[in-house]
mmCIF file with all atom_site columns, C-alpha atoms in Angstrom:
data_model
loop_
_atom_site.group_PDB
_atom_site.id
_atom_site.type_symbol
_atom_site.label_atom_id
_atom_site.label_alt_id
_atom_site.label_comp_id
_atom_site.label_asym_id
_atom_site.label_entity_id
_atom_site.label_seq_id
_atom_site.pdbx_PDB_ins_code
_atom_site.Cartn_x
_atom_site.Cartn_y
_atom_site.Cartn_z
_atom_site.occupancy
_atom_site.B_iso_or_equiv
_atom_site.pdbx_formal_charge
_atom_site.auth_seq_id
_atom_site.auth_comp_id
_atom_site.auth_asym_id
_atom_site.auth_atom_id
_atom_site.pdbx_PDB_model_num
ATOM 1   C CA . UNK A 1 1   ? 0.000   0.000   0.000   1.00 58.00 ? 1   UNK A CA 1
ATOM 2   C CA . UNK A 1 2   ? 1.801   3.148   -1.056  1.00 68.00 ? 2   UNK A CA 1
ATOM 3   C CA . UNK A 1 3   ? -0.153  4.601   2.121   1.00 73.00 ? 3   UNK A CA 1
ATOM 4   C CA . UNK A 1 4   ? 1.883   3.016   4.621   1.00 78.00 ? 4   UNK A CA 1
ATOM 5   C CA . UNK A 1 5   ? 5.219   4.520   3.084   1.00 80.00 ? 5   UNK A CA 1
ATOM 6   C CA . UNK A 1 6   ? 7.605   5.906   5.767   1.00 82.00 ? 6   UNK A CA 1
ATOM 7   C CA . UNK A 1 7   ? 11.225  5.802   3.913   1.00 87.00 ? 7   UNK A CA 1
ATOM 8   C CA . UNK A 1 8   ? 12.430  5.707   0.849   1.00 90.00 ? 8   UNK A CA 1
ATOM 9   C CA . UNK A 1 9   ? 15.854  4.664   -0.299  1.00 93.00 ? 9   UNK A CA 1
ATOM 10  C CA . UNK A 1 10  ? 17.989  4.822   -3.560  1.00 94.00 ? 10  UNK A CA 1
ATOM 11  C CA . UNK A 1 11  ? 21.350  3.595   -3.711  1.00 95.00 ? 11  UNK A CA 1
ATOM 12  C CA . UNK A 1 12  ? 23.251  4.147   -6.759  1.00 94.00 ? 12  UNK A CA 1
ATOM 13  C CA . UNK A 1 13  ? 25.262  2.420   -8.640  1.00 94.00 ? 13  UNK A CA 1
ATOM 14  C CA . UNK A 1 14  ? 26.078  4.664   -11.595 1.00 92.00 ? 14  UNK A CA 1
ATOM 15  C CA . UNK A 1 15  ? 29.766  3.772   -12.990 1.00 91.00 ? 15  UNK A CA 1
ATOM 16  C CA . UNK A 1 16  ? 32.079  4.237   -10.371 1.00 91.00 ? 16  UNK A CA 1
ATOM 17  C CA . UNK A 1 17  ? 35.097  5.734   -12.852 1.00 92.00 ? 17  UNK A CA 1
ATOM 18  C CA . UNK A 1 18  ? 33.541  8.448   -14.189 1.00 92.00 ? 18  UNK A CA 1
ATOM 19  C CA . UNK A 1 19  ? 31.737  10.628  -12.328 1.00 91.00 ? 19  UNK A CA 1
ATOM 20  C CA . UNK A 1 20  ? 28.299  11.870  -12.874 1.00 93.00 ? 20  UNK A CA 1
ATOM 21  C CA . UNK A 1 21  ? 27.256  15.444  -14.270 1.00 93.00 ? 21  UNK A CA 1
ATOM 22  C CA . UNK A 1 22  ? 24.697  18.099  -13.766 1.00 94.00 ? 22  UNK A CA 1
ATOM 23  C CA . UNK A 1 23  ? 24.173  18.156  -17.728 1.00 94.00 ? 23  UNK A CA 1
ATOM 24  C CA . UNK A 1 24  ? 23.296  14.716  -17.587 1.00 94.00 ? 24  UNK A CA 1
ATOM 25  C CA . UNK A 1 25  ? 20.088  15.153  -15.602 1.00 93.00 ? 25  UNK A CA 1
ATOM 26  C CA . UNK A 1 26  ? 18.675  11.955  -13.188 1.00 94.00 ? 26  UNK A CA 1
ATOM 27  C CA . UNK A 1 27  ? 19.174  13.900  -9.934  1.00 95.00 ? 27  UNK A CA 1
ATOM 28  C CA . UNK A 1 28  ? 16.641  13.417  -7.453  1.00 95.00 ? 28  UNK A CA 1
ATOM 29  C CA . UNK A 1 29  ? 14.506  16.286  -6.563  1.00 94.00 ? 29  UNK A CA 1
ATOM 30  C CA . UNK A 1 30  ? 12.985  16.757  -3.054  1.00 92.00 ? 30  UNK A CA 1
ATOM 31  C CA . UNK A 1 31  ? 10.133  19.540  -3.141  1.00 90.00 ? 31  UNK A CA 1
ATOM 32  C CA . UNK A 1 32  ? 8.641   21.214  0.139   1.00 87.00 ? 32  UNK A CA 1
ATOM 33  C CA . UNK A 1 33  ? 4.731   21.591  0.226   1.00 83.00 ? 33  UNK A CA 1
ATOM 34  C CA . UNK A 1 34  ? 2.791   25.032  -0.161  1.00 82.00 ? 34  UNK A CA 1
ATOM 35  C CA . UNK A 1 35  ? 1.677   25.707  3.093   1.00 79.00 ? 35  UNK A CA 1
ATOM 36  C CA . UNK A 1 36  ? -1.604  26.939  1.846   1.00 79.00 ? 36  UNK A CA 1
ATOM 37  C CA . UNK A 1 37  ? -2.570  24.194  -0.741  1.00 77.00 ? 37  UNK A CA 1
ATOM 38  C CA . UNK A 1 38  ? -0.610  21.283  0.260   1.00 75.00 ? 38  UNK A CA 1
ATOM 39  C CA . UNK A 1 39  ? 0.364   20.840  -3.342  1.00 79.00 ? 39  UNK A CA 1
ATOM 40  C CA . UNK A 1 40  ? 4.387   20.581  -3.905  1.00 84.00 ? 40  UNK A CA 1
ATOM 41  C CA . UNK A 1 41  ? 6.623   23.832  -5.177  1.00 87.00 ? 41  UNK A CA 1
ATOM 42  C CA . UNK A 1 42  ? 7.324   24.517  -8.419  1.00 89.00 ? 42  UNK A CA 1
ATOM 43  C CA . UNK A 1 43  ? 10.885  24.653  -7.330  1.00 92.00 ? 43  UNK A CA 1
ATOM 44  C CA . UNK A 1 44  ? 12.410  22.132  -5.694  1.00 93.00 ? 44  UNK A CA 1
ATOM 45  C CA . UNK A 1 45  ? 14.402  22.633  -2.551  1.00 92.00 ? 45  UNK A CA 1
ATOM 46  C CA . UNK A 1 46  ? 17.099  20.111  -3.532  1.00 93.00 ? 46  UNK A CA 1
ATOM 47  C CA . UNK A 1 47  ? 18.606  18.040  -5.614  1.00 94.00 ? 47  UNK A CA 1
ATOM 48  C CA . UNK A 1 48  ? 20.946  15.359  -5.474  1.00 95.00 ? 48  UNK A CA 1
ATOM 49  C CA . UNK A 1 49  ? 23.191  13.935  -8.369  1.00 95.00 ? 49  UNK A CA 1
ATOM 50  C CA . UNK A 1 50  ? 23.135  9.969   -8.932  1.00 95.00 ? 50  UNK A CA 1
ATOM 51  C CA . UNK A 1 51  ? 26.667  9.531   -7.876  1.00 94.00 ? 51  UNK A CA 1
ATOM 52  C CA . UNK A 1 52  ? 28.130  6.087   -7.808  1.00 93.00 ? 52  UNK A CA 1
ATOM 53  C CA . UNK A 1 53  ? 28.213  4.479   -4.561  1.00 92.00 ? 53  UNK A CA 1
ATOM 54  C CA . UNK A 1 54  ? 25.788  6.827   -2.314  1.00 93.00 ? 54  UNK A CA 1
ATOM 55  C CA . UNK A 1 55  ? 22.565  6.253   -0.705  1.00 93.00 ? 55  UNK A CA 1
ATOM 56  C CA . UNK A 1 56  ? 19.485  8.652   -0.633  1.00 92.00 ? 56  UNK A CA 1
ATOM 57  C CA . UNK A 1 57  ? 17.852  8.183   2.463   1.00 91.00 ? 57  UNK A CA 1
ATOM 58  C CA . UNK A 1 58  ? 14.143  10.854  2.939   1.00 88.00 ? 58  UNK A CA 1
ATOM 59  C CA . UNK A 1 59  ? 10.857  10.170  4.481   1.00 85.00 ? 59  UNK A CA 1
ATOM 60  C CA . UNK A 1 60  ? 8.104   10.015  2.723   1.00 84.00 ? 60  UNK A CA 1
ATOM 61  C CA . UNK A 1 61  ? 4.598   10.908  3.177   1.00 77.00 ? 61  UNK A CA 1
ATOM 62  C CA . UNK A 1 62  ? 1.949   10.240  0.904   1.00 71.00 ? 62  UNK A CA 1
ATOM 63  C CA . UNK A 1 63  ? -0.005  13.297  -0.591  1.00 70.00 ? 63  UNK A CA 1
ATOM 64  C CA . UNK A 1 64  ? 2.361   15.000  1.688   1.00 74.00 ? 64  UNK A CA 1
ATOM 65  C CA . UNK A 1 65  ? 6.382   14.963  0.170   1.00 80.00 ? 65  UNK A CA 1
ATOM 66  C CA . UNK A 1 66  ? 6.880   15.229  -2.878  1.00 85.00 ? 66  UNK A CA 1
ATOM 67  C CA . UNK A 1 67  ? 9.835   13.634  -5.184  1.00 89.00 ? 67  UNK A CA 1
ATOM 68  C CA . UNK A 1 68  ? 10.778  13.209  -8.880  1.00 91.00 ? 68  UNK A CA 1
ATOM 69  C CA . UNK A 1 69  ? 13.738  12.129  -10.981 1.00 93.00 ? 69  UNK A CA 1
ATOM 70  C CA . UNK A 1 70  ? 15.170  14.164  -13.886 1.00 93.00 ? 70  UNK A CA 1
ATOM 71  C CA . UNK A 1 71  ? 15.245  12.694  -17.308 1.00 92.00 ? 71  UNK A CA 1
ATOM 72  C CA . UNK A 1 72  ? 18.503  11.667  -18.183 1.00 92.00 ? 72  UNK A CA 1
ATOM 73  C CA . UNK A 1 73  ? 20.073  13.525  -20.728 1.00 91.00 ? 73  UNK A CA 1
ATOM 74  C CA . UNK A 1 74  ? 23.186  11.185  -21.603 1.00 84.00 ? 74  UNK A CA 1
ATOM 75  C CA . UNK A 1 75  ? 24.400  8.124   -22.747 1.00 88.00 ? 75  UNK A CA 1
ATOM 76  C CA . UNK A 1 76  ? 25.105  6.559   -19.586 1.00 89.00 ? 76  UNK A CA 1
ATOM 77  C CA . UNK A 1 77  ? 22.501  4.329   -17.613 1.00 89.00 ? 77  UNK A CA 1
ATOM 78  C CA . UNK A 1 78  ? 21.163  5.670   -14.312 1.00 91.00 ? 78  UNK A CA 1
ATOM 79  C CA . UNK A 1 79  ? 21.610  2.517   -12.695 1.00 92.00 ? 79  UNK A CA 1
ATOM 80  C CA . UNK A 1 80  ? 19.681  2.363   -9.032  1.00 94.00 ? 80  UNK A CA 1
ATOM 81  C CA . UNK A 1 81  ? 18.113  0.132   -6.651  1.00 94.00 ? 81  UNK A CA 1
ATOM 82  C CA . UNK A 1 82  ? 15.227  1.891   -4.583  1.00 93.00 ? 82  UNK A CA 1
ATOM 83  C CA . UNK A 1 83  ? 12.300  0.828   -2.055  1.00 91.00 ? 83  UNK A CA 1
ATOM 84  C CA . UNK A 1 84  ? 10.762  1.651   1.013   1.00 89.00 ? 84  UNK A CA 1
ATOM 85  C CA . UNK A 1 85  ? 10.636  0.911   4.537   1.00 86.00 ? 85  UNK A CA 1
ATOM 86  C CA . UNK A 1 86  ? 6.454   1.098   5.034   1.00 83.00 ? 86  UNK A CA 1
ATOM 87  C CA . UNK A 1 87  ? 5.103   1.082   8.874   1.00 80.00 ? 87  UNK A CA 1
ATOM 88  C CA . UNK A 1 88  ? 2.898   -1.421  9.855   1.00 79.00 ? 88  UNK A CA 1
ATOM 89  C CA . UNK A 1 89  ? -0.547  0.015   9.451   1.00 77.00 ? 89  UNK A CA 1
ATOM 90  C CA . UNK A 1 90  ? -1.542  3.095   7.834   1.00 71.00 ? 90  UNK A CA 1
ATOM 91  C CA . UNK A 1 91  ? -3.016  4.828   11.032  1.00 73.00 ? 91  UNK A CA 1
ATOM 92  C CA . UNK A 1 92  ? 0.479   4.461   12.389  1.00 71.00 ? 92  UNK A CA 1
ATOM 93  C CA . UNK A 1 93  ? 1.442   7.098   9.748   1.00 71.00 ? 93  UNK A CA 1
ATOM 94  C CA . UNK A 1 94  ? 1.968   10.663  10.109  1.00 65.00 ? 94  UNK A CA 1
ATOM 95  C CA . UNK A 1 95  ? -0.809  12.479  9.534   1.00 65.00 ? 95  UNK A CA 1
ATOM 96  C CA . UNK A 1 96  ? -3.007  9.914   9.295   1.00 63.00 ? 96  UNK A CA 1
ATOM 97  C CA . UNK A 1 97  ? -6.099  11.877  9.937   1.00 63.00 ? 97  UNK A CA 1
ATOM 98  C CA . UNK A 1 98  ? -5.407  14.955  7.375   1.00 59.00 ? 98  UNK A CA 1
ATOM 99  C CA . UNK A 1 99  ? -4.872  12.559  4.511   1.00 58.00 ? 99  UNK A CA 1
ATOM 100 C CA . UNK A 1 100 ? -6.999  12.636  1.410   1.00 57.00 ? 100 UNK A CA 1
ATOM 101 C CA . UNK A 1 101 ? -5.571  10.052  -0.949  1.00 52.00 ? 101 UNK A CA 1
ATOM 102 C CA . UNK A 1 102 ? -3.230  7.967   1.094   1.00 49.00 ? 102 UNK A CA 1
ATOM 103 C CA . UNK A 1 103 ? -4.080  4.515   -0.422  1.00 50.00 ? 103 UNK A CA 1
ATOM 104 C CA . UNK A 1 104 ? -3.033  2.910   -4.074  1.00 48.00 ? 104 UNK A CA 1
ATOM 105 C CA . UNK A 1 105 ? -7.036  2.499   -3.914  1.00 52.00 ? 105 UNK A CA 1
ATOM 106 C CA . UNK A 1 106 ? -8.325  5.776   -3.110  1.00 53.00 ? 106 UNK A CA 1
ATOM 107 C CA . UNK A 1 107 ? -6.003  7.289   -6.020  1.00 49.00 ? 107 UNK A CA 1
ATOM 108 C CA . UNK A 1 108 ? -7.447  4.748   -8.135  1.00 52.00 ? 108 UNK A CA 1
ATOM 109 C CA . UNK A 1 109 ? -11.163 5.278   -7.317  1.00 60.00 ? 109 UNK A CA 1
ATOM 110 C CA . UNK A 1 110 ? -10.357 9.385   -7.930  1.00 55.00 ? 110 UNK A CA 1
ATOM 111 C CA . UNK A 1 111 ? -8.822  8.440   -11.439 1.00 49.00 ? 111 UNK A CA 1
ATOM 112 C CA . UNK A 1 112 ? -11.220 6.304   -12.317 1.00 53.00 ? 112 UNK A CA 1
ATOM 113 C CA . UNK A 1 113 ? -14.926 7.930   -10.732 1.00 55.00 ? 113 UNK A CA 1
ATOM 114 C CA . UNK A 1 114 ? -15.813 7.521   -6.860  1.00 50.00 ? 114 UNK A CA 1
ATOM 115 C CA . UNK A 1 115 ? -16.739 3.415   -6.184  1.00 44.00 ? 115 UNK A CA 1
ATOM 116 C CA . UNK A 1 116 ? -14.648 2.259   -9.259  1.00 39.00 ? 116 UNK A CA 1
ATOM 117 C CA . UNK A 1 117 ? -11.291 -0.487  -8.727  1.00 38.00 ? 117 UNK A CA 1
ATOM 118 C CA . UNK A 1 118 ? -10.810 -0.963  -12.101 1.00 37.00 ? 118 UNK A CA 1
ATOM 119 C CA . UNK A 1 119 ? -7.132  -0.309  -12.951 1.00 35.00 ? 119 UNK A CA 1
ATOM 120 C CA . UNK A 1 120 ? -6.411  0.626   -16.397 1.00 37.00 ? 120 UNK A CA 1
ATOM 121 C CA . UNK A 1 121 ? -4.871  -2.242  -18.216 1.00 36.00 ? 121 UNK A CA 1
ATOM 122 C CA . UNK A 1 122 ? -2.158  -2.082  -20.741 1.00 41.00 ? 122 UNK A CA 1
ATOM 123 C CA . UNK A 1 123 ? -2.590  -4.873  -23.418 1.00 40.00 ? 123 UNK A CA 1
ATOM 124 C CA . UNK A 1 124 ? 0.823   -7.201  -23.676 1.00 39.00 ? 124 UNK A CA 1
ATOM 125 C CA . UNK A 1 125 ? 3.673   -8.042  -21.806 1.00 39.00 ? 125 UNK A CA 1
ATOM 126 C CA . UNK A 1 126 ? 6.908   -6.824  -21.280 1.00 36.00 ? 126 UNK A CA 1
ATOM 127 C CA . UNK A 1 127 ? 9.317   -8.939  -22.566 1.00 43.00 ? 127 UNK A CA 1
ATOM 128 C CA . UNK A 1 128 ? 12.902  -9.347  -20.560 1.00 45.00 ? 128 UNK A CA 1
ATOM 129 C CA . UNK A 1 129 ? 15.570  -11.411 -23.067 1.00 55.00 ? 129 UNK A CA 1
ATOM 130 C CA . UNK A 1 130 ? 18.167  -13.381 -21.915 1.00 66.00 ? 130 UNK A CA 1
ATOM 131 C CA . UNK A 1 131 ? 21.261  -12.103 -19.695 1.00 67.00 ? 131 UNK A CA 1
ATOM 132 C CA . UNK A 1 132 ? 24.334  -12.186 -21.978 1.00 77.00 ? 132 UNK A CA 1
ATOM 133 C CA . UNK A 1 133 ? 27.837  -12.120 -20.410 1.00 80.00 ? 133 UNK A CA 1
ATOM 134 C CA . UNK A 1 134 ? 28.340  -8.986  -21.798 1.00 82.00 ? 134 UNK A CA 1
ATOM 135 C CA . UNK A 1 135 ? 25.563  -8.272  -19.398 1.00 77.00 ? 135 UNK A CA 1
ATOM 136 C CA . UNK A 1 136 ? 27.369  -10.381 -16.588 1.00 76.00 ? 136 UNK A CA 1
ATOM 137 C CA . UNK A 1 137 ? 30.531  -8.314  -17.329 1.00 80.00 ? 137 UNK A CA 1
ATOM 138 C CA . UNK A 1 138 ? 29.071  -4.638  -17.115 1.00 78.00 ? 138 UNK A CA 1
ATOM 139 C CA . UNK A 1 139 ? 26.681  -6.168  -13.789 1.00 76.00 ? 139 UNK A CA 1
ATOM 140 C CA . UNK A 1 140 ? 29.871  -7.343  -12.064 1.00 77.00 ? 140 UNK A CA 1
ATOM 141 C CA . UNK A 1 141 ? 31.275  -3.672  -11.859 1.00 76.00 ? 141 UNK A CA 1
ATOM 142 C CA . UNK A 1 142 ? 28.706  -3.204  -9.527  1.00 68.00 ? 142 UNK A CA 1
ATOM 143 C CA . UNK A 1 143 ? 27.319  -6.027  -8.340  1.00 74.00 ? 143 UNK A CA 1
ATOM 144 C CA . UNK A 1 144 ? 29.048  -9.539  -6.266  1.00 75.00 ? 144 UNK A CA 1
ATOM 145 C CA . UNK A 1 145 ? 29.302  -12.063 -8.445  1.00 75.00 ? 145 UNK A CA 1
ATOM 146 C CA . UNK A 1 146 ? 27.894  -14.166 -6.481  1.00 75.00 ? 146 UNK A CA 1
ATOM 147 C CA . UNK A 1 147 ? 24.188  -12.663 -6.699  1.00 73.00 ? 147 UNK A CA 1
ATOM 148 C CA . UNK A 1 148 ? 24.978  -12.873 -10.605 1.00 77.00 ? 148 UNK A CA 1
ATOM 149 C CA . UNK A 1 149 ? 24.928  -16.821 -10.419 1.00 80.00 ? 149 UNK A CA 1
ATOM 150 C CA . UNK A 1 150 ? 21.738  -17.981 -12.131 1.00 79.00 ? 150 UNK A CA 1
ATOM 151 C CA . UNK A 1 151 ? 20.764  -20.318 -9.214  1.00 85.00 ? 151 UNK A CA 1
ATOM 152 C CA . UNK A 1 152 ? 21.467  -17.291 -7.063  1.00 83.00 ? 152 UNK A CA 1
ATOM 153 C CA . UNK A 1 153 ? 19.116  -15.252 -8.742  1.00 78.00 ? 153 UNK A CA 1
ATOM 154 C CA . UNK A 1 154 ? 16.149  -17.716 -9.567  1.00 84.00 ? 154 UNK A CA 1
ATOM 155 C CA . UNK A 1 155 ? 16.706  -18.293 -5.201  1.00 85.00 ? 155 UNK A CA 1
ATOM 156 C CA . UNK A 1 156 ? 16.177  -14.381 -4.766  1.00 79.00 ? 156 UNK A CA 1
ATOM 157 C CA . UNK A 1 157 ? 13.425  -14.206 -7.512  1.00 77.00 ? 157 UNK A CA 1
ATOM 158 C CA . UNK A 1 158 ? 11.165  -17.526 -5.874  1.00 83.00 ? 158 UNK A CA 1
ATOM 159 C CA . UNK A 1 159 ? 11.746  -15.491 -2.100  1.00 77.00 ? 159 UNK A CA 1
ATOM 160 C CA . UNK A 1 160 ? 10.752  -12.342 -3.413  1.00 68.00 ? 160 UNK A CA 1
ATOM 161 C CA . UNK A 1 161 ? 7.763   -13.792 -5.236  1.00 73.00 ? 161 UNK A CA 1
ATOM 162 C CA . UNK A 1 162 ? 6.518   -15.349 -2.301  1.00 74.00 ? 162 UNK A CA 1
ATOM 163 C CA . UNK A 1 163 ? 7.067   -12.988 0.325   1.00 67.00 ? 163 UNK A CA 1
ATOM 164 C CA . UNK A 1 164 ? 7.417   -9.322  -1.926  1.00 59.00 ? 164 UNK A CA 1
ATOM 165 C CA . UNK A 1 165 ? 10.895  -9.264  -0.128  1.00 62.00 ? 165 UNK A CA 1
ATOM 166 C CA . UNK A 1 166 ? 14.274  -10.496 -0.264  1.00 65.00 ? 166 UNK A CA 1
ATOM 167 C CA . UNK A 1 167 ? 17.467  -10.503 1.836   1.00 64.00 ? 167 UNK A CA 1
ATOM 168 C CA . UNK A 1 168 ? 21.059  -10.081 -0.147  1.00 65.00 ? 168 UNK A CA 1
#
């Protein structure tokens, strides 16, 4: 439930020997809220470059904070891995009581007319090829080979499946 959001994370792990630029864009952006509206600044109050090897740590809040990603302007992948830390029920949230669209559902039923759950569908699949060890070789910059071991990762893939977690 996006509701029950309390901390996000990114860590990034852009290529480590050359260092990331401005002109590139994919910094995050944190906005503050307009006191008076609640809605997030046109501005925001920082940003902070995808360099290799850091960790973005902010809370979030739901209707409340406010983040986005610049497009990337270069060549060069903005390579990431990003999730949250949720709390264990939504009342245990701040602001609980002032929220107006703090659920995945309630944003849906807005979108989509007051009592509705349908979810707009997009017809076909996504389809992921095979991992070639050219693939292997960039991965390995940044990530232990052994969580590129195919057993390794079909482990990881079953646990997350099955539990919408998994621990490296």
């Amino acid at each position: 439930v996006i509701g029950t959001r309390k901390v996000s994370f990114i860590y990034y792990m852009t290529d480590p020997e050359e260092e990331w630029s401005p002109a590139e864009g994919g910094a995050l952006e944190l906005y503050s809220s307009e006191a008076s509206t609640g809605q997030p600044m046109s501005v925001p109050t920082k940003e902070l470059l995808p360099l290799a090897d850091s960790l973005a740590i902010f809370l979030v809040e739901p209707g409340v904070s406010y983040h986005a990603v610049r497009e990337v302007r270069g060549d060069r992948a903005r390579v990431s891995l990003q999730g949250w830390l949720h709390a264990p029920s939504l009342e245990q949230t701040l602001n609980y009581q002032k929220r107006g669209l703090a659920t995945l559902q309630q944003i849906l039923e807005t979108r989509n007319g007051a009592g509705s759950n349908k979810v707009n569908a997009v017809n076909g699949a996504i389809e992921v090829g095979e991992v070639t060890q050219d693939d292997f070789k960039v991965l390995s910059k940044w990530i232990s080979p052994a969580y590129l071991d195919p057993e390794q990762l079909e482990a990881v893939r079953k646990q997350f499946e099955e539990s919408s977690y998994a621990v490296l």
